[in-house]
Coordinates of C-alpha atoms in Angstrom, one line a residue:
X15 CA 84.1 123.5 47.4
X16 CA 87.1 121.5 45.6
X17 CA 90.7 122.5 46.8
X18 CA 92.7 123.9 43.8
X19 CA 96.3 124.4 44.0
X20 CA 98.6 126.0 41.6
X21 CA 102.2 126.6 42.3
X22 CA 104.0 128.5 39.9
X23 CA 102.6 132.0 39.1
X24 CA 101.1 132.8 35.7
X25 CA 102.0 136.0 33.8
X26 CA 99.4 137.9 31.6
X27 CA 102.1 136.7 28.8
X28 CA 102.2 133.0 29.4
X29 CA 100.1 131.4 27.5
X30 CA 100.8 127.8 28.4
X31 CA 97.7 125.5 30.1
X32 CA 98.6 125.9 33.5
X33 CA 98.3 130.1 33.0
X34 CA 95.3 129.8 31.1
X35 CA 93.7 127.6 33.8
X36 CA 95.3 129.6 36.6
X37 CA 93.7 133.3 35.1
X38 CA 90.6 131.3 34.8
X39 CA 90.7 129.7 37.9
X40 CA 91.4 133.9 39.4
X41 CA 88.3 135.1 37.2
X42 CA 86.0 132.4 38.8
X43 CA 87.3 133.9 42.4
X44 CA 87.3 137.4 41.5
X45 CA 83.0 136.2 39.8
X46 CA 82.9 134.6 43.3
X47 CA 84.3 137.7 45.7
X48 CA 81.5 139.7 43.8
X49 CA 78.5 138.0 44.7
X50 CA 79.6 137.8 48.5
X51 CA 80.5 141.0 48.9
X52 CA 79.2 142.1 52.5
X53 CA 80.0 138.4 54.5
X54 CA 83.3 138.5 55.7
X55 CA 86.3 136.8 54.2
X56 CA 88.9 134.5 55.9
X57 CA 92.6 134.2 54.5
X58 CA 95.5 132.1 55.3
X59 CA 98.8 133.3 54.1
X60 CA 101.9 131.3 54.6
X61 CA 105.7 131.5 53.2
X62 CA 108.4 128.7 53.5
X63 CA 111.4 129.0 52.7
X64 CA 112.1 125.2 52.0
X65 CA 116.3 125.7 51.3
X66 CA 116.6 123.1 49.2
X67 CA 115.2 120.4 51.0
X68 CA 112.9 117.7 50.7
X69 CA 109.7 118.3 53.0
X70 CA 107.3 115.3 54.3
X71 CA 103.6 115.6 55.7
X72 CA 104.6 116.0 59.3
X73 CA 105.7 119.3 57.9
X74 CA 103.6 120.5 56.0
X75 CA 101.2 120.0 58.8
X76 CA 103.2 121.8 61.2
X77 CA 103.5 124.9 58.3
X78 CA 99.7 125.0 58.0
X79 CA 98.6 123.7 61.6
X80 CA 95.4 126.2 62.1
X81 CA 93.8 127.0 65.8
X82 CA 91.1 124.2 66.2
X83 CA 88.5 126.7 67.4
X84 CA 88.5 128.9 64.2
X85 CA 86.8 128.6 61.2
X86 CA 89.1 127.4 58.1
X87 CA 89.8 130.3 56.1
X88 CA 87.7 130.7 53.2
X89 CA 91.5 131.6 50.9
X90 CA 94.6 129.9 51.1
X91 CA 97.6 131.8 49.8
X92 CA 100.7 129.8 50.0
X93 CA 104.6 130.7 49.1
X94 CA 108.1 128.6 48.8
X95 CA 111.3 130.2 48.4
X96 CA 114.0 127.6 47.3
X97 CA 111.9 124.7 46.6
X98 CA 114.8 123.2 44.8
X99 CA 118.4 123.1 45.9
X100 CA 120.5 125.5 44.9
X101 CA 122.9 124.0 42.3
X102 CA 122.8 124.6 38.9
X103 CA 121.5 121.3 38.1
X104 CA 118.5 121.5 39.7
X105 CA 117.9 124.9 39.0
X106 CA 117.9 124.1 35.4
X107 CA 116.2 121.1 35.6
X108 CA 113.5 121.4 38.1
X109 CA 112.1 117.9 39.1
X110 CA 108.1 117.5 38.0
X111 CA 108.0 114.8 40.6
X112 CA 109.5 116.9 43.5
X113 CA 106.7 119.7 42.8
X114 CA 103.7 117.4 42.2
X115 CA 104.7 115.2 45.3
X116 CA 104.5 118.5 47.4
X117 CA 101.7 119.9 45.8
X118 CA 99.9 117.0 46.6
X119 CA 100.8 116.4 50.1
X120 CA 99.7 120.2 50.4
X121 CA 95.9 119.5 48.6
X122 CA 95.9 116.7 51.1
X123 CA 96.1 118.9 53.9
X124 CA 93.9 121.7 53.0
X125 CA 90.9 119.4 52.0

């Protein structure tokens, strides 16, 4: 199947596009999970905590590097702790490009 990847969580409250699309994209799993109840199910979970740097592919490659004689997991659940650097300014300003960049590199890697 397509790779999605969403990095910021979504509250029951949001209601902007990416929360809509992220509780749909979590109702399509959860209609998914149902009908293959019995088969077992793989997960990857991973944490980073980034401190404030920039991260390249080499990386991210290294952060999800999987044993080549396993299956891929069938779930990817991935975390970042300070994705931006700790300074007021880019705290209040978060760069879009930063985070797309990264999520991108990431989709790269997981398809």
């Amino acid at each position: 199947g397509a790779a999605s990847l969403a990095c910021a969580p979504a509250s029951s409250t949001d209601d902007s596009p990416r929360a809509a699309t992220s509780l749909s994209h979590m109702r399509s799993l959860e209609a998914d999970l149902k009908l293959s109840q019995g088969a077992p199910l793989r997960v990857f979970v991973g944490t980073w905590n980034m401190n404030g740097r920039q991260c390249n592919d080499q990386d991210i490659a290294s952060w999800l590097a999987l044993p080549t004689h396993e299956s891929p997991p069938d779930v990817v659940a991935l975390g970042c702790q300070e994705f931006v650097a700790l300074s007021i300014n880019s705290m209040l300003l978060p760069s879009v490009k930063q985070r797309v960049a990264f999520e991108r590199l990431v989709a790269a890697m997981l398809s």
